[in-house]
Amino acid sequence: MERLKTTLCGIELDNPVIAASGTFGYGYEFAELYDINILGSFSFKGTTKDPRYGNPTPRIAECASGMINSVGLQNPGVDKVIEEELPKLKKCFHKPVMANISGFSAEEYEYVAERLNAEDQIGWFEVNISCPNVHGGGMGFGTDPHMAAEVTKRVRKVTNKPVIMKLTPNVTDITEIAKACEAEGADGISLINTIMAMRIDLRTGRPVLRNGTGGLSGPAVFPVALRMVWQTAKAVSIPIVGLGGISSAEDVIEMMMAGASAVEVGACNLTEPFICKRIIEELPEKLDKYGIKNIRDIIGSAL
Amino acid sequence: MKESIFEILNNTEIADNVYRLDLKGDVSEIVRPGQFINIALEGFFLRRPISVSNVYRGGFDNAGPESGQGVVTVLYKVAGKGTEYLSGLKDGMLNVLTGLGNGFDISKAGSRPLLIGGGIGSAPMHMLAAELIKKGAAPTAVLGFRGSREVILEAELNKLGVRTVIATMDGSKGIKGTAADALKGIDHTYFYACGPMPMLNSIRKVLEGDGEYSFEERMGCGFGACVGCSMETKNGVKRVCKDGPVFSGKEIIWKD
Ligand SMILES: Cc1cc2nc3c(=O)[nH]c(=O)nc-3n(C[C@H](O)[C@H](O)[C@H](O)COP(=O)(O)OP(=O)(O)OC[C@H]3O[C@@H](n4cnc5c(N)ncnc54)[C@H](O)[C@@H]3O)c2cc1C
Ligand SMILES: Cc1cc2nc3c(=O)[nH]c(=O)nc-3n(C[C@H](O)[C@H](O)[C@H](O)COP(=O)(O)O)c2cc1C
Ligand code: FES
């Protein structure tokens, strides 16, 4: 459908809905439920150089309209992703996919990007410099403009595919980080990752999450994400992928009005596995409701 | 896995703080005992995972098994805000994911399987016993509770013809002691266990032979997408929701 089309860093998407990293695995759990080729795209589980178990359990907690996770980048490592996961992914998804990568040093980001660069199906790199879960790693890069710039530069050097830097909201001024990434040649910015949060079990007096803290996501964070997308859109001229709490077609429209060229849906995939399909199906009707001809016309209307 | 809408037929307290919930809807994905369903509750972001206690294909009104329609029964304990909210629902509809988890492997049972339940962990033993009997096995069940007011499923298992041993901590019913105390010396070909972690850890020290254990973990999705529920096993990292919740005793790494 022409009116849902949008473009992300030179690649056309059938619609702006992308499933977010860490909530969609490598696609095949969802491919058992519906044809995932209806998606604009999806971002696969954050991949690191070495295999990672992540944090000890319990690593999921609940709060009003959201959840807090401390999964901590569990993944089989880039070699296994290439050998085992991508061939399976290829069977159920035939569009360009987003490769979400992470690292614990700038060299690791570069290494993972270089290893994945030869994979044809990867359309974009989404570089997670924001995961709040990993001690000494993710958090640092995304909160310091110099380190964010360094990672951008390293990844940029080893690939010609579009590089989208995924930012953490756990900073004082997100536009400063976005501008540092843009200056080093980032093709796009995605935001937000999860917001650092916690819960305490009243019965034990101890944190619910074994890790103590985790990252908040789900509808609770939508207004915060929207505000940050809007601020970032004013500060940079590269395209933005907006995410954080999206749960409906109307949220998609609102996020695009704030300046996003495309959106991602994360936590809601976990509680409502058909959410992306429903949003895509409902979009035309909602465009009609608000008198919008083509979805691309509204990008940044609120700026 | 399937997402569908179920009708609440009955939701009543059957033991201290324990409710029986009968849900009418599409049960076609519930194929093995030990599987669970994930229930969406209004006002709560995450679904609540609850084991299938039994399934009645065709339903109480005999809609016919071909239609996929039937009734699934779950037994749940009020443990927090979500289950408390659930216990207040007397009718209406619930959005439920069915067909989750691997379930127990009944092909391994042999002729005299032993079923061990701890508290509300006894719930899946109803469907398990029924399936084992259908297969021609003669199961024995050992169910442990804190006191007589918590006992569940005794009548149902007796009705199926299962030899059922009840143990209570306070001795108010059956043998005084834990399930681990009560199962000593019971001859069996294989075992199936479900209950809280400390209980599983104590029975495994007295159980002989092979068997399987059902585990719990906090879940983000319940169908394998978020890896929130990981568990390290001798065969690598597994997801409790998708690769489990039932694991062979041989692959479990016990902590002490
Ligand atoms: C595979 C599986 C099968 C289960 N089967 C049953 C059953 O048959 N009967 C029964 O009474 N209970 C069962 N449980 C436990 C049940 O899921 C929890 O008691 C319930 O989720 C508590 O919700 P709450 O809102 O009342 O508690 P709260 O403590 O308010 O819940 C907060 C969050 O923690 C989660 N949570 C709390 N306790 C547990 C727990 N023990 N296991 C997993 N998540 C938890 C909740 O789902 C929720 O996301 C099962 C759990 C799993 C994982
Ligand atoms: C269980 C879980 C795992 C996640 N794993 C990753 C990850 O590996 N890499 C990443 O960049 N973001 C990860 N995220 C963050 C999401 O992609 C997303 O940025 C965030 O949850 C906000 O969107 P939402 O509110 O729609 O979930 C994860 C989120 C959740 C809930
Ligand atoms: S709960 Fe999401 S993978 Fe198990």
XYZ file of C-alpha atoms and ligand atoms in Angstrom:
647
model
C 0.000 0.000 0.000
C 1.588 3.188 -1.294
C 0.347 5.490 1.452
C 2.137 3.536 4.215
C 5.535 3.642 2.529
C 8.437 5.458 4.094
C 12.187 5.580 3.542
C 14.888 4.869 6.096
C 18.431 5.877 5.143
C 17.794 5.277 1.455
C 15.972 1.946 1.870
C 12.250 1.974 1.188
C 9.975 0.349 3.783
C 6.483 -0.975 2.948
C 5.342 0.595 6.195
C 7.054 2.324 9.114
C 6.616 -0.547 11.604
C 9.835 -2.265 12.681
C 9.911 -4.809 15.515
C 12.478 -3.750 18.131
C 15.609 -5.595 19.127
C 15.373 -8.004 22.040
C 11.629 -8.416 21.727
C 11.508 -10.287 18.422
C 14.371 -12.793 18.711
C 15.578 -13.655 15.226
C 12.046 -13.554 13.912
C 11.099 -17.199 13.794
C 9.009 -17.400 16.977
C 6.770 -14.754 15.410
C 6.927 -16.310 11.943
C 4.992 -19.240 13.465
C 2.223 -16.777 14.322
C 1.939 -14.613 11.204
C 3.804 -13.792 8.008
C 6.446 -11.413 9.355
C 7.116 -10.141 5.817
C 4.254 -7.708 6.381
C 6.576 -5.732 8.692
C 8.576 -2.751 7.513
C 11.489 -4.677 9.002
C 12.740 -5.968 12.336
C 15.859 -5.509 14.383
C 17.336 -8.779 15.587
C 18.528 -9.556 19.112
C 21.560 -7.519 20.180
C 24.689 -9.325 19.014
C 28.098 -9.195 20.657
C 31.522 -10.618 19.780
C 31.405 -13.417 22.349
C 28.454 -15.496 23.536
C 26.768 -14.029 26.614
C 24.466 -15.567 29.201
C 23.430 -12.156 30.459
C 22.383 -11.401 34.028
C 21.108 -13.889 36.615
C 17.342 -14.409 36.941
C 14.856 -13.112 37.925
C 15.383 -10.593 35.182
C 11.824 -9.493 34.414
C 9.686 -7.245 36.601
C 6.385 -5.522 36.037
C 5.097 -2.006 36.673
C 2.082 0.068 35.706
C 1.855 -0.026 31.884
C 5.301 -1.459 31.457
C 8.034 -3.887 32.331
C 11.614 -3.765 33.528
C 14.176 -6.174 32.143
C 17.725 -7.009 33.096
C 18.335 -9.639 30.429
C 21.782 -8.144 29.835
C 22.332 -8.871 26.148
C 22.063 -12.656 26.228
C 23.063 -13.849 22.744
C 25.040 -16.680 21.169
C 27.848 -14.413 19.875
C 28.415 -13.151 16.337
C 29.871 -16.397 14.927
C 26.854 -18.476 15.939
C 24.508 -15.716 14.783
C 26.068 -15.928 11.314
C 26.221 -19.734 11.230
C 22.910 -20.618 12.835
C 20.518 -17.730 13.315
C 20.796 -15.815 10.033
C 20.167 -18.892 7.823
C 16.989 -19.568 9.828
C 15.993 -15.912 9.690
C 16.430 -15.926 5.909
C 13.813 -18.639 5.587
C 11.068 -16.636 7.250
C 11.990 -13.046 6.394
C 12.871 -11.818 2.918
C 13.394 -8.089 3.383
C 16.412 -6.156 4.616
C 16.791 -6.781 8.345
C 18.326 -4.504 10.952
C 21.431 -5.867 12.676
C 21.468 -4.723 16.298
C 25.019 -4.860 17.625
C 26.683 -4.155 20.919
C 30.125 -4.283 22.453
C 32.203 -3.676 25.528
C 34.951 -1.739 23.765
C 35.015 0.319 20.564
C 37.091 -2.486 19.003
C 34.351 -5.016 19.716
C 31.724 -2.899 17.935
C 34.028 -2.650 14.943
C 34.710 -6.384 14.991
C 31.045 -7.373 15.123
C 30.095 -4.900 12.363
C 32.912 -6.145 10.164
C 31.902 -9.785 10.657
C 28.257 -9.057 9.812
C 28.948 -6.677 6.946
C 29.163 -9.465 4.343
C 25.636 -10.686 5.158
C 23.450 -9.557 2.248
C 20.239 -9.557 4.188
C 21.408 -6.940 6.614
C 20.025 -3.603 5.452
C 21.093 -1.410 8.352
C 23.295 -1.589 11.388
C 21.595 -0.455 14.563
C 24.386 0.201 17.006
C 23.207 -0.161 20.598
C 25.324 2.143 22.691
C 22.626 2.345 25.292
C 21.850 -0.923 26.998
C 21.700 0.026 30.681
C 22.182 -3.528 31.833
C 25.791 -4.283 31.300
C 28.335 -3.180 33.834
C 31.221 -1.254 32.363
C 29.816 -1.551 28.844
C 26.765 -0.157 27.045
C 25.960 2.569 29.524
C 29.313 4.315 29.177
C 29.314 4.680 25.401
C 25.890 6.204 25.133
C 26.296 8.725 27.912
C 29.491 10.338 26.694
C 29.521 12.214 23.351
C 33.205 11.398 22.740
C 32.729 7.681 23.255
C 29.536 7.686 21.166
C 31.481 9.439 18.397
C 34.304 6.922 18.654
C 31.952 3.946 18.222
C 30.228 5.640 15.282
C 33.564 6.244 13.596
C 34.703 2.645 14.093
C 31.540 1.095 12.711
C 31.330 3.632 9.884
C 34.848 2.639 8.794
C 34.021 -1.043 8.217
C 30.681 -0.879 6.396
C 28.896 0.875 3.572
C 25.509 -0.102 4.929
C 23.587 2.626 6.746
C 24.689 3.016 10.365
C 21.930 3.907 12.824
C 23.099 4.795 16.314
C 20.666 3.685 19.032
C 20.708 6.058 21.972
C 20.020 5.698 25.657
C 17.545 8.040 27.330
C 19.589 7.929 30.548
C 21.400 11.185 29.810
C 20.959 14.871 30.593
C 20.903 16.068 26.987
C 20.265 13.470 24.314
C 20.737 15.942 21.460
C 24.392 16.337 22.368
C 24.984 12.598 21.856
C 22.939 12.569 18.643
C 24.944 15.458 17.210
C 28.242 13.745 18.087
C 27.113 10.627 16.178
C 25.930 12.665 13.191
C 29.275 14.465 13.023
C 31.087 11.116 12.696
C 28.978 9.997 9.765
C 26.000 8.191 11.336
C 23.204 7.763 8.764
C 20.428 7.721 11.326
C 19.523 7.755 15.006
C 17.156 5.419 16.814
C 15.768 6.163 20.237
C 14.934 5.364 22.943
C 16.433 2.340 24.587
C 15.117 1.459 28.046
C 15.046 3.833 31.011
C 16.939 2.682 34.092
C 14.470 1.546 36.726
C 13.804 -0.942 39.528
C 11.161 -2.615 41.723
C 11.389 -3.883 45.306
C 9.492 -6.938 46.546
C 7.606 -5.766 49.647
C 7.537 -9.287 51.068
C 11.311 -9.717 51.080
C 12.423 -6.093 51.135
C 14.813 -6.955 48.288
C 14.927 -5.832 44.638
C 12.719 -7.974 42.367
C 15.458 -8.161 39.759
C 18.480 -10.155 40.807
C 20.601 -7.480 39.149
C 18.987 -4.761 41.270
C 18.191 -2.458 38.365
C 16.963 -2.965 34.817
C 15.512 -1.087 31.870
C 11.928 0.172 31.735
C 9.932 -0.169 28.523
C 6.333 -0.407 27.369
C 3.509 2.174 27.145
C 4.698 3.877 30.370
C 7.689 5.371 28.529
C 5.883 6.640 25.412
C 5.647 10.354 26.344
C 9.320 10.411 27.375
C 10.363 8.744 24.122
C 8.189 11.108 22.109
C 9.750 14.142 23.790
C 13.282 12.872 23.109
C 12.529 12.077 19.458
C 11.093 15.578 19.043
C 14.145 17.207 20.635
C 16.551 15.089 18.581
C 14.694 15.758 15.337
C 15.241 19.446 15.897
C 18.948 18.939 16.539
C 20.043 16.671 13.664
C 19.267 16.381 9.961
C 19.664 12.587 9.610
C 16.557 10.334 9.785
C 15.239 9.128 13.121
C 13.651 5.848 14.154
C 11.302 6.542 17.058
C 10.547 3.924 19.690
C 9.529 3.535 23.273
C 6.113 2.399 24.396
C 4.401 2.241 21.020
C 1.242 0.145 21.325
C -1.158 1.415 18.644
C -1.453 2.864 15.157
C -2.145 6.242 16.730
C 1.121 6.064 18.677
C 2.908 5.442 15.345
C 1.339 8.547 13.845
C 2.199 10.635 16.902
C 5.808 9.419 16.913
C 6.185 10.281 13.225
C 4.712 13.724 13.803
C 7.480 14.201 16.391
C 10.035 13.645 13.646
C 10.482 9.878 13.196
C 10.825 8.478 9.656
C 10.023 5.004 10.971
C 9.142 3.464 14.340
C 9.905 0.349 16.340
C 7.603 -1.652 18.564
C 9.285 -3.438 21.465
C 7.801 -4.668 24.740
C 4.253 -4.907 23.392
C 5.323 -7.781 21.104
C 5.865 -9.791 24.273
C 2.453 -9.281 25.787
C 0.466 -9.012 22.558
C 2.303 -11.148 20.007
C 0.155 -9.937 17.092
C 0.601 -6.234 17.925
C 2.738 -5.299 14.869
C 0.294 -6.994 12.504
C -2.634 -5.213 14.168
C -0.930 -1.829 14.023
C -0.098 -2.234 10.317
C -3.665 -3.292 9.563
C -5.112 -0.374 11.504
C -2.856 2.313 10.061
C -4.882 3.104 6.877
C -8.058 3.575 8.898
C -6.280 5.881 11.356
C -4.734 7.880 8.500
C -8.263 8.393 7.184
C -9.476 9.417 10.616
C -6.906 12.200 10.835
C -7.157 13.219 7.179
C -3.638 12.070 6.302
C -3.039 11.032 2.700
C 0.419 9.494 2.905
C 2.165 8.636 6.142
C 5.421 10.205 4.970
C 3.675 13.585 4.799
C 3.415 13.815 8.588
C 7.074 13.208 9.457
C 8.131 16.052 11.740
C 4.866 17.958 11.447
C 5.119 18.905 15.133
C 8.600 20.383 14.855
C 0.786 -21.237 20.336
C -2.533 -19.566 19.843
C -4.053 -16.316 21.090
C -7.754 -16.617 21.736
C -10.621 -15.393 23.840
C -11.927 -17.645 26.588
C -15.137 -17.382 28.557
C -15.004 -17.689 32.341
C -17.388 -20.519 33.245
C -16.417 -20.840 36.868
C -13.901 -19.228 39.205
C -14.274 -20.392 42.780
C -12.151 -20.915 45.863
C -11.488 -24.644 46.311
C -8.869 -24.533 49.071
C -7.201 -21.931 51.237
C -6.447 -19.057 48.839
C -6.569 -21.436 45.862
C -9.053 -20.995 43.035
C -10.282 -23.229 40.269
C -10.866 -21.400 37.002
C -12.691 -23.093 34.139
C -12.256 -21.385 30.790
C -14.231 -22.199 27.672
C -12.622 -21.678 24.296
C -10.217 -23.100 21.740
C -8.139 -25.783 23.489
C -6.666 -27.305 20.331
C -3.117 -26.181 21.156
C -3.143 -27.776 24.598
C -1.616 -31.090 23.650
C 0.570 -32.214 26.560
C 0.240 -32.214 30.332
C 2.634 -29.775 31.973
C 2.043 -27.066 29.376
C 0.861 -23.665 30.550
C -1.353 -20.829 29.424
C -0.578 -17.119 29.677
C -3.501 -14.978 30.771
C -3.838 -11.257 30.030
C -5.409 -9.318 32.901
C -6.864 -5.864 32.458
C -4.678 -3.265 34.117
C -1.576 -5.493 34.211
C 1.091 -5.207 31.533
C 2.489 -8.735 31.699
C 0.426 -11.876 31.287
C 0.218 -14.409 34.124
C 1.562 -17.902 33.353
C -0.552 -20.707 34.882
C -0.229 -24.458 34.307
C -2.973 -26.434 32.651
C -4.524 -28.593 35.356
C -6.878 -30.439 33.034
C -8.553 -30.103 29.682
C -12.002 -31.283 28.577
C -12.081 -31.558 24.823
C -15.451 -30.842 23.346
C -16.225 -29.038 26.571
C -18.885 -29.575 29.184
C -21.476 -28.832 26.495
C -20.032 -31.356 24.046
C -19.309 -28.943 21.221
C -17.265 -31.763 19.721
C -13.496 -32.108 19.825
C -13.264 -31.425 16.066
C -14.143 -27.790 16.640
C -11.115 -27.316 18.890
C -13.535 -26.020 21.498
C -13.349 -27.226 25.043
C -12.717 -26.266 28.607
C -9.348 -25.766 30.228
C -9.141 -25.886 33.990
C -6.391 -24.110 35.916
C -5.822 -23.994 39.657
C -4.160 -20.888 40.976
C -3.061 -19.492 44.271
C -3.559 -15.839 45.081
C 0.071 -14.769 45.257
C -0.002 -11.060 44.458
C -1.980 -8.285 42.814
C -2.634 -10.032 39.498
C -3.966 -13.280 40.886
C -5.947 -11.306 43.468
C -7.600 -9.359 40.658
C -8.230 -12.612 38.773
C -9.908 -14.163 41.809
C -12.481 -11.378 41.756
C -13.667 -12.112 38.210
C -16.849 -14.157 38.224
C -17.712 -14.048 34.533
C -16.622 -12.374 31.318
C -13.880 -13.000 28.784
C -10.124 -13.405 29.045
C -7.453 -13.114 26.351
C -5.266 -16.201 26.711
C -2.227 -17.646 24.953
C -2.453 -21.440 24.873
C -0.101 -24.217 23.895
C 2.913 -22.826 25.732
C 5.837 -24.901 26.995
C 7.024 -28.394 26.230
C 5.105 -30.305 28.889
C 5.818 -33.703 30.419
C 7.042 -36.557 28.248
C 4.583 -39.359 28.957
C 6.358 -41.778 26.620
C 9.008 -42.272 29.310
C 6.593 -43.183 32.102
C 6.868 -46.963 32.169
C 4.204 -48.949 33.996
C 4.447 -47.351 37.466
C 5.191 -43.614 37.186
C 5.380 -41.476 40.317
C 3.775 -38.015 40.272
C 5.008 -35.551 42.888
C 3.366 -32.207 43.560
C 4.244 -29.515 46.056
C 1.371 -27.206 46.998
C -0.108 -25.454 43.968
C 2.552 -27.297 41.920
C 0.218 -30.287 42.157
C -2.099 -28.632 39.617
C -0.668 -30.167 36.391
C -0.764 -33.669 37.904
C -4.469 -34.007 37.074
C -4.073 -33.983 33.295
C -0.792 -35.884 33.594
C -2.436 -38.690 35.586
C -5.352 -38.850 33.154
C -3.033 -39.132 30.142
C -0.874 -41.764 31.824
C -3.900 -43.881 32.698
C -5.160 -43.580 29.122
C -1.821 -45.025 28.101
C -2.257 -47.982 30.432
C 0.129 -46.926 33.198
C -0.689 -47.146 36.913
C 0.509 -43.884 38.455
C 0.999 -43.099 42.137
C 0.741 -39.483 43.271
C 2.463 -37.940 46.278
C 1.206 -34.465 47.039
C 2.641 -32.283 49.784
C 0.942 -29.296 51.432
C 1.409 -27.134 54.480
C -1.916 -28.121 55.988
C -5.232 -29.834 55.257
C -6.894 -26.589 54.155
C -4.511 -26.345 51.207
C -5.064 -29.832 49.843
C -6.167 -29.945 46.206
C -6.882 -32.644 43.625
C -7.175 -35.530 46.102
C -10.746 -36.328 45.071
C -10.040 -35.936 41.349
C -7.036 -38.261 41.457
C -8.882 -40.834 43.549
C -11.702 -40.746 41.030
C -9.229 -41.540 38.256
C -8.053 -44.517 40.312
C -4.655 -43.051 41.121
C -3.111 -44.213 44.383
C -2.747 -40.844 46.113
C -0.600 -40.130 49.150
C -1.126 -36.799 50.892
C 1.507 -35.295 53.151
C 1.023 -32.191 55.292
C 3.651 -30.305 57.235
C 1.388 -29.904 60.252
C 0.062 -33.444 60.067
C -3.536 -32.228 59.730
C -4.056 -34.659 56.859
C -2.303 -37.786 55.630
C 1.332 -38.324 56.476
C 2.966 -35.692 58.675
C 5.916 -34.271 56.801
C 6.953 -33.156 53.352
C 6.453 -34.768 49.954
C 10.105 -35.810 50.193
C 9.338 -37.692 53.420
C 6.228 -39.323 51.945
C 7.745 -40.605 48.737
C 10.557 -42.586 50.321
C 10.355 -46.230 49.404
C 7.628 -45.893 46.787
C 8.620 -48.124 43.938
C 8.407 -46.411 40.535
C 9.546 -46.662 36.932
C 9.902 -42.891 36.322
C 8.901 -39.669 38.078
C 7.343 -36.293 37.296
C 7.680 -33.414 39.782
C 6.325 -29.892 40.052
C 6.510 -27.506 42.976
C 8.465 -24.668 44.525
C 12.236 -24.706 44.087
C 13.161 -25.695 47.687
C 10.748 -28.635 47.447
C 12.207 -29.808 44.110
C 15.663 -29.501 45.565
C 14.777 -31.659 48.567
C 12.961 -34.412 46.666
C 15.752 -34.784 44.144
C 18.042 -35.806 46.983
C 15.816 -38.743 47.927
C 14.472 -39.751 44.518
C 15.993 -42.624 42.658
C 15.950 -43.235 38.932
C 15.096 -40.931 36.054
C 12.440 -38.308 35.887
C 11.565 -34.750 35.037
C 10.950 -31.514 36.920
C 8.785 -28.531 36.050
C 10.249 -25.098 36.832
C 8.996 -21.546 37.281
C 10.660 -18.312 36.273
C 9.510 -14.717 35.848
C 8.447 -14.320 32.254
C 8.314 -11.459 29.799
C 6.565 -13.272 26.978
C 6.113 -16.983 27.690
C 6.770 -18.015 24.093
C 10.516 -17.761 23.646
C 11.012 -14.244 22.299
C 12.604 -12.239 25.130
C 15.007 -14.698 26.834
C 13.867 -13.233 30.137
C 13.463 -16.720 31.607
C 16.836 -18.303 30.872
C 18.202 -21.227 32.844
C 21.635 -22.808 32.580
C 21.499 -26.566 31.987
C 24.065 -29.227 31.223
C 22.943 -28.912 27.596
C 23.451 -25.163 27.431
C 21.257 -22.170 28.134
C 17.541 -22.937 27.885
C 14.380 -20.862 28.049
C 12.063 -22.046 30.834
C 9.018 -20.956 28.807
C 9.812 -22.578 25.478
C 12.463 -25.288 26.043
C 10.785 -25.994 29.432
C 9.111 -25.573 31.838
C 9.788 -29.297 32.126
C 13.421 -30.419 32.185
C 14.920 -33.874 32.476
C 16.634 -34.520 35.801
C 19.751 -35.362 33.808
C 20.167 -31.860 32.382
C 19.505 -29.804 35.516
C 22.376 -28.111 37.304
C 21.355 -28.061 40.980
C 22.738 -25.239 43.064
C 23.648 -27.226 46.195
C 5.228 -22.129 33.842
C 4.534 -21.604 35.063
C 3.405 -22.256 35.529
C 2.732 -21.779 36.655
N 1.619 -22.446 37.070
C 0.934 -21.989 38.135
C -0.256 -22.650 38.553
O -0.696 -23.631 37.963
N -0.894 -22.135 39.623
C -0.432 -21.036 40.298
O -1.064 -20.629 41.270
N 0.681 -20.412 39.921
C 1.391 -20.855 38.855
N 2.533 -20.196 38.460
C 2.950 -19.014 39.226
C 2.138 -17.792 38.793
O 2.522 -17.427 37.490
C 2.371 -16.620 39.741
O 1.932 -16.963 41.022
C 1.619 -15.375 39.270
O 2.176 -14.908 38.059
C 1.662 -14.296 40.318
O 1.064 -13.135 39.801
P 0.605 -11.963 40.769
O 0.290 -10.788 39.952
O -0.468 -12.448 41.657
O 1.887 -11.730 41.693
P 2.891 -10.486 41.693
O 3.985 -10.862 42.601
O 2.162 -9.212 41.974
O 3.406 -10.480 40.199
C 4.379 -9.582 39.718
C 5.050 -10.194 38.497
O 5.843 -11.308 38.870
C 5.424 -12.488 38.228
N 5.498 -13.615 39.180
C 5.247 -13.577 40.502
N 5.413 -14.798 41.038
C 5.780 -15.624 40.039
C 6.092 -17.004 39.969
N 6.050 -17.809 41.033
N 6.433 -17.527 38.766
C 6.474 -16.746 37.669
N 6.175 -15.439 37.683
C 5.833 -14.879 38.855
C 4.027 -12.197 37.767
O 3.644 -12.986 36.654
C 4.096 -10.729 37.445
O 4.688 -10.529 36.188
C 3.221 -20.644 37.349
C 4.358 -19.988 36.875
C 5.019 -20.450 35.754
C 6.215 -19.737 35.271
C 13.414 -7.988 26.958
C 14.055 -6.848 26.220
C 15.295 -7.027 25.597
C 15.902 -5.983 24.900
N 17.089 -6.206 24.271
C 17.644 -5.217 23.513
C 18.838 -5.450 22.744
O 19.383 -6.564 22.724
N 19.367 -4.420 22.032
C 18.762 -3.176 22.011
O 19.268 -2.288 21.330
N 17.632 -2.952 22.696
C 17.058 -3.931 23.448
N 15.880 -3.675 24.133
C 15.279 -2.336 24.079
C 14.165 -2.247 23.043
O 14.632 -2.572 21.741
C 13.542 -0.851 23.039
O 14.533 0.105 22.732
C 12.917 -0.458 24.365
O 12.328 -1.569 24.996
C 11.873 0.663 24.224
O 10.823 0.292 23.364
P 9.437 -0.369 23.871
O 8.928 0.509 24.981
O 8.544 -0.408 22.680
O 9.804 -1.705 24.378
C 15.263 -4.722 24.837
C 14.015 -4.548 25.456
C 13.397 -5.583 26.127
C 12.055 -5.357 26.746
S 9.588 -15.504 28.921
Fe 10.265 -14.606 27.085
S 11.659 -16.106 26.388
Fe 10.801 -17.050 28.115
